Tab-separated table of C-alpha atoms in Angstrom:
chain	number	residue	atom	x	y	z
G	1	MET	CA	64.642	-1.143	215.781
G	2	LYS	CA	68.262	-2.192	215.251
G	3	ALA	CA	70.659	-1.755	212.358
G	4	LEU	CA	73.952	-3.492	211.691
G	5	VAL	CA	76.584	-1.874	209.490
G	6	ILE	CA	79.252	-4.301	208.259
G	7	ASN	CA	82.253	-2.332	207.074
G	8	CYS	CA	84.185	-4.443	204.574
G	9	THR	CA	87.244	-2.224	204.310
G	10	LEU	CA	90.625	-3.900	203.974
G	11	LYS	CA	92.042	-1.580	206.654
G	12	ARG	CA	92.306	-2.911	210.175
G	13	SER	CA	91.507	-0.707	213.154
G	14	PRO	CA	92.599	1.862	214.177
G	15	ASN	CA	93.421	2.911	210.597
G	16	PRO	CA	90.910	5.446	209.237
G	17	SER	CA	88.347	3.921	206.880
G	18	ASN	CA	86.874	6.011	204.055
G	19	THR	CA	84.079	3.480	203.723
G	20	GLU	CA	83.178	3.690	207.403
G	21	ALA	CA	83.219	7.495	207.308
G	22	LEU	CA	80.502	7.525	204.625
G	23	ALA	CA	78.594	4.679	206.293
G	24	ARG	CA	78.442	6.792	209.454
G	25	VAL	CA	76.408	9.394	207.551
G	26	VAL	CA	73.770	6.714	206.985
G	27	ALA	CA	74.068	5.501	210.580
G	28	GLU	CA	73.585	8.986	211.999
G	29	ARG	CA	70.396	9.468	209.969
G	30	LEU	CA	69.068	6.106	211.173
G	31	GLU	CA	69.854	7.081	214.757
G	32	LYS	CA	67.737	10.215	214.329
G	33	ASP	CA	64.802	7.876	213.687
G	34	GLY	CA	65.553	6.077	216.941
G	35	VAL	CA	67.370	3.119	215.387
G	36	ASP	CA	70.078	1.480	217.484
G	37	VAL	CA	73.077	1.202	215.122
G	38	GLU	CA	76.142	-1.006	215.535
G	39	ILE	CA	79.140	-0.862	213.195
G	40	VAL	CA	81.333	-3.937	212.757
G	41	ARG	CA	84.658	-3.836	210.885
G	42	ALA	CA	84.810	-7.348	209.501
G	43	VAL	CA	88.554	-7.384	208.832
G	44	ASP	CA	89.188	-6.952	212.562
G	45	LEU	CA	87.444	-10.249	213.253
G	46	ALA	CA	88.781	-13.768	212.752
G	47	ILE	CA	86.115	-14.717	210.217
G	48	GLU	CA	86.972	-18.005	208.541
G	49	PRO	CA	86.179	-18.673	204.866
G	50	GLY	CA	83.130	-20.868	204.423
G	51	VAL	CA	79.415	-21.054	203.681
G	52	ILE	CA	78.034	-22.149	207.052
G	53	SER	CA	76.735	-20.260	210.082
G	54	GLU	CA	78.417	-22.580	212.562
G	55	PRO	CA	82.114	-22.158	213.410
G	56	VAL	CA	84.384	-23.463	210.671
G	57	ARG	CA	87.005	-24.096	213.322
G	58	ALA	CA	87.877	-22.957	216.842
G	59	GLY	CA	88.061	-19.188	217.158
G	60	ASP	CA	85.872	-18.462	214.128
G	61	ALA	CA	84.163	-15.109	214.815
G	62	TRP	CA	81.350	-15.566	212.293
G	63	PRO	CA	78.738	-17.019	214.690
G	64	GLY	CA	78.831	-13.747	216.634
G	65	VAL	CA	78.225	-11.749	213.446
G	66	HIS	CA	75.454	-14.190	212.513
G	67	ASP	CA	73.727	-13.429	215.831
G	68	LYS	CA	74.004	-9.687	215.177
G	69	LEU	CA	72.426	-10.157	211.725
G	70	LEU	CA	69.451	-11.959	213.240
G	71	ASP	CA	69.101	-9.250	215.884
G	72	ALA	CA	68.899	-6.411	213.334
G	73	GLU	CA	66.009	-5.393	211.103
G	74	ILE	CA	68.312	-3.248	208.945
G	75	LEU	CA	71.618	-4.257	207.357
G	76	VAL	CA	74.048	-1.886	205.671
G	77	MET	CA	76.867	-3.521	203.739
G	78	ALA	CA	79.711	-1.054	203.171
G	79	SER	CA	82.563	-1.845	200.793
G	80	PRO	CA	85.360	-0.079	198.981
G	81	THR	CA	85.773	-0.627	195.259
G	82	TRP	CA	88.848	-2.599	194.230
G	83	LEU	CA	89.392	-3.353	190.537
G	84	GLY	CA	85.777	-2.340	189.985
G	85	ARG	CA	84.488	-5.032	192.347
G	86	PRO	CA	83.464	-5.443	195.996
G	87	SER	CA	86.329	-5.994	198.402
G	88	SER	CA	87.495	-9.525	199.162
G	89	VAL	CA	86.218	-8.990	202.707
G	90	ALA	CA	82.727	-8.191	201.390
G	91	GLN	CA	82.782	-11.364	199.311
G	92	GLN	CA	83.828	-13.422	202.323
G	93	VAL	CA	81.000	-11.955	204.417
G	94	LEU	CA	78.460	-12.682	201.680
G	95	GLU	CA	79.729	-16.251	201.360
G	96	ARG	CA	79.152	-16.826	205.065
G	97	MET	CA	75.715	-15.203	204.752
G	98	ASP	CA	74.834	-17.725	202.044
G	99	ALA	CA	73.909	-20.137	204.847
G	100	LEU	CA	70.997	-17.859	205.796
G	101	MET	CA	69.162	-19.052	202.693
G	102	SER	CA	68.537	-22.427	204.317
G	103	GLU	CA	67.674	-21.096	207.787
G	104	THR	CA	64.035	-20.463	208.710
G	105	ASP	CA	62.184	-18.989	211.666
G	106	ASP	CA	59.434	-20.647	213.705
G	107	GLU	CA	56.873	-19.776	210.991
G	108	GLY	CA	58.912	-21.314	208.184
G	109	ARG	CA	60.123	-18.017	206.748
G	110	PRO	CA	63.728	-17.572	205.592
G	111	VAL	CA	65.413	-15.701	208.425
G	112	ALA	CA	66.345	-12.762	206.178
G	113	TYR	CA	62.669	-12.142	205.362
G	114	ASN	CA	61.223	-8.944	206.842
G	115	ARG	CA	64.692	-7.433	207.052
G	116	VAL	CA	65.944	-4.683	204.764
G	117	ALA	CA	69.402	-3.999	203.398
G	118	GLY	CA	71.337	-1.311	201.566
G	119	VAL	CA	74.846	-0.669	200.280
G	120	VAL	CA	77.515	1.990	200.812
G	121	VAL	CA	80.499	2.157	198.442
G	122	THR	CA	83.631	4.293	198.308
G	123	GLY	CA	86.520	4.321	195.882
G	124	ASN	CA	88.656	6.747	193.928
G	125	GLU	CA	87.940	5.006	190.620
G	126	ASP	CA	84.784	3.931	188.755
G	127	GLY	CA	82.851	0.818	189.704
G	128	ALA	CA	80.435	1.938	192.417
G	129	HIS	CA	77.261	0.965	190.555
G	130	HIS	CA	78.693	-2.443	189.739
G	131	VAL	CA	79.571	-3.028	193.405
G	132	ILE	CA	76.109	-1.872	194.498
G	133	SER	CA	74.496	-4.248	191.983
G	134	GLU	CA	76.599	-7.241	193.035
G	135	ILE	CA	76.016	-6.788	196.766
G	136	SER	CA	72.330	-5.860	196.425
G	137	GLY	CA	71.707	-8.864	194.200
G	138	ALA	CA	73.371	-11.211	196.671
G	139	LEU	CA	71.404	-9.804	199.597
G	140	ALA	CA	68.135	-10.121	197.662
G	141	ASP	CA	68.988	-13.771	196.916
G	142	ILE	CA	69.508	-14.366	200.614
G	143	GLY	CA	66.049	-12.944	201.327
G	144	TYR	CA	66.569	-9.319	202.289
G	145	THR	CA	64.230	-6.668	200.963
G	146	ILE	CA	66.137	-3.953	199.092
G	147	PRO	CA	64.222	-0.649	199.110
G	148	GLY	CA	64.447	1.684	196.146
G	149	GLN	CA	67.628	3.772	196.125
G	150	ALA	CA	68.951	2.091	199.267
G	151	TRP	CA	72.518	2.974	198.410
G	152	THR	CA	75.041	5.765	198.386
G	153	TYR	CA	78.539	6.025	197.049
G	154	TRP	CA	81.498	8.321	196.620
G	155	HIS	CA	84.201	8.080	193.969
G	156	LEU	CA	86.354	10.292	191.794
G	157	GLY	CA	86.597	8.031	188.753
G	158	PRO	CA	87.825	7.503	186.210
G	159	SER	CA	91.509	7.210	187.134
G	160	PRO	CA	93.123	7.022	190.564
G	161	GLY	CA	92.822	10.020	192.855
G	162	PRO	CA	92.375	11.125	196.441
G	163	ASP	CA	90.234	9.219	198.920
G	164	TYR	CA	86.907	10.259	200.443
G	165	LEU	CA	88.566	11.508	203.627
G	166	ASP	CA	91.075	13.532	201.598
G	167	ASP	CA	88.738	15.420	199.260
G	168	GLU	CA	85.508	17.398	199.739
G	169	GLN	CA	84.440	16.994	196.099
G	170	GLY	CA	81.129	15.169	195.758
G	171	ARG	CA	80.596	14.698	199.471
G	172	GLY	CA	77.409	16.792	199.546
G	173	TRP	CA	75.710	14.529	197.005
G	174	SER	CA	76.935	11.375	198.739
G	175	HIS	CA	75.656	12.600	202.086
G	176	ARG	CA	72.236	13.584	200.721
G	177	THR	CA	71.935	10.227	198.999
G	178	GLY	CA	73.043	8.497	202.206
G	179	ARG	CA	70.389	10.240	204.253
G	180	ALA	CA	67.755	9.317	201.650
G	181	MET	CA	69.004	5.733	201.775
G	182	ALA	CA	68.607	5.686	205.551
G	183	ALA	CA	65.077	7.094	205.321
G	184	ASN	CA	64.088	4.473	202.738
G	185	LEU	CA	65.565	1.655	204.814
G	186	TYR	CA	63.737	2.812	207.916
G	187	GLY	CA	60.454	3.334	206.062
G	188	VAL	CA	60.404	-0.110	204.469
G	189	ALA	CA	61.593	-1.805	207.670
G	190	SER	CA	58.727	-0.121	209.521
G	191	ALA	CA	56.243	-1.251	206.869
G	192	LEU	CA	57.471	-4.845	207.085
G	193	ALA	CA	57.252	-4.750	210.880
G	194	ALA	CA	53.631	-3.645	210.600
G	195	ARG	CA	52.765	-6.153	207.881
G	196	PRO	CA	55.395	-8.892	207.704
G	197	LEU	CA	55.876	-11.253	204.806
G	198	GLY	CA	54.681	-14.797	205.360
G	199	ALA	CA	56.438	-18.028	204.541
G	200	PRO	CA	56.841	-18.759	200.819
G	201	PRO	CA	53.984	-20.830	199.408
G	202	GLY	CA	54.716	-24.556	199.235
């Protein structure tokens, strides 16, 4: 089984990413179940704005990410909170993923069917639940199955404060929730592999 983590931080590599640090807790738990995990930092890629899977123009990196999505049974979207909302990078990724809604497999199923997804959020102000709801709702629209409690977050809201990598407060809870998230993602992905959803009725 494969998992893809898309880190939607605004920080380019090699800058440390609080969001990726927490996402790695989820990734490590998935790896213990034998899942092959790949982490992609979207801001490092030349992803063009758009709502199609094909290249928007020469050099567009999205088709490569699209292939990784179709190769993974598990997707983890990881985003910081900015102004109480998902990052602009997360929104851009979701807009490109919108094209998946019209893509089907050989059996007529939307290509996101029988794949599961969850959300990781970090931020030093409130807004984590709103970000989780927005991203989870979008992924469900696209066709992903969202297991119960397939999320974790860390924040020190309300008011600005230190970042995840700068403060130990709350990390224990975030890590426990992240490991539970990983277990739920793996469990539901395994169930769907054993008994996959069929094409929607006509």
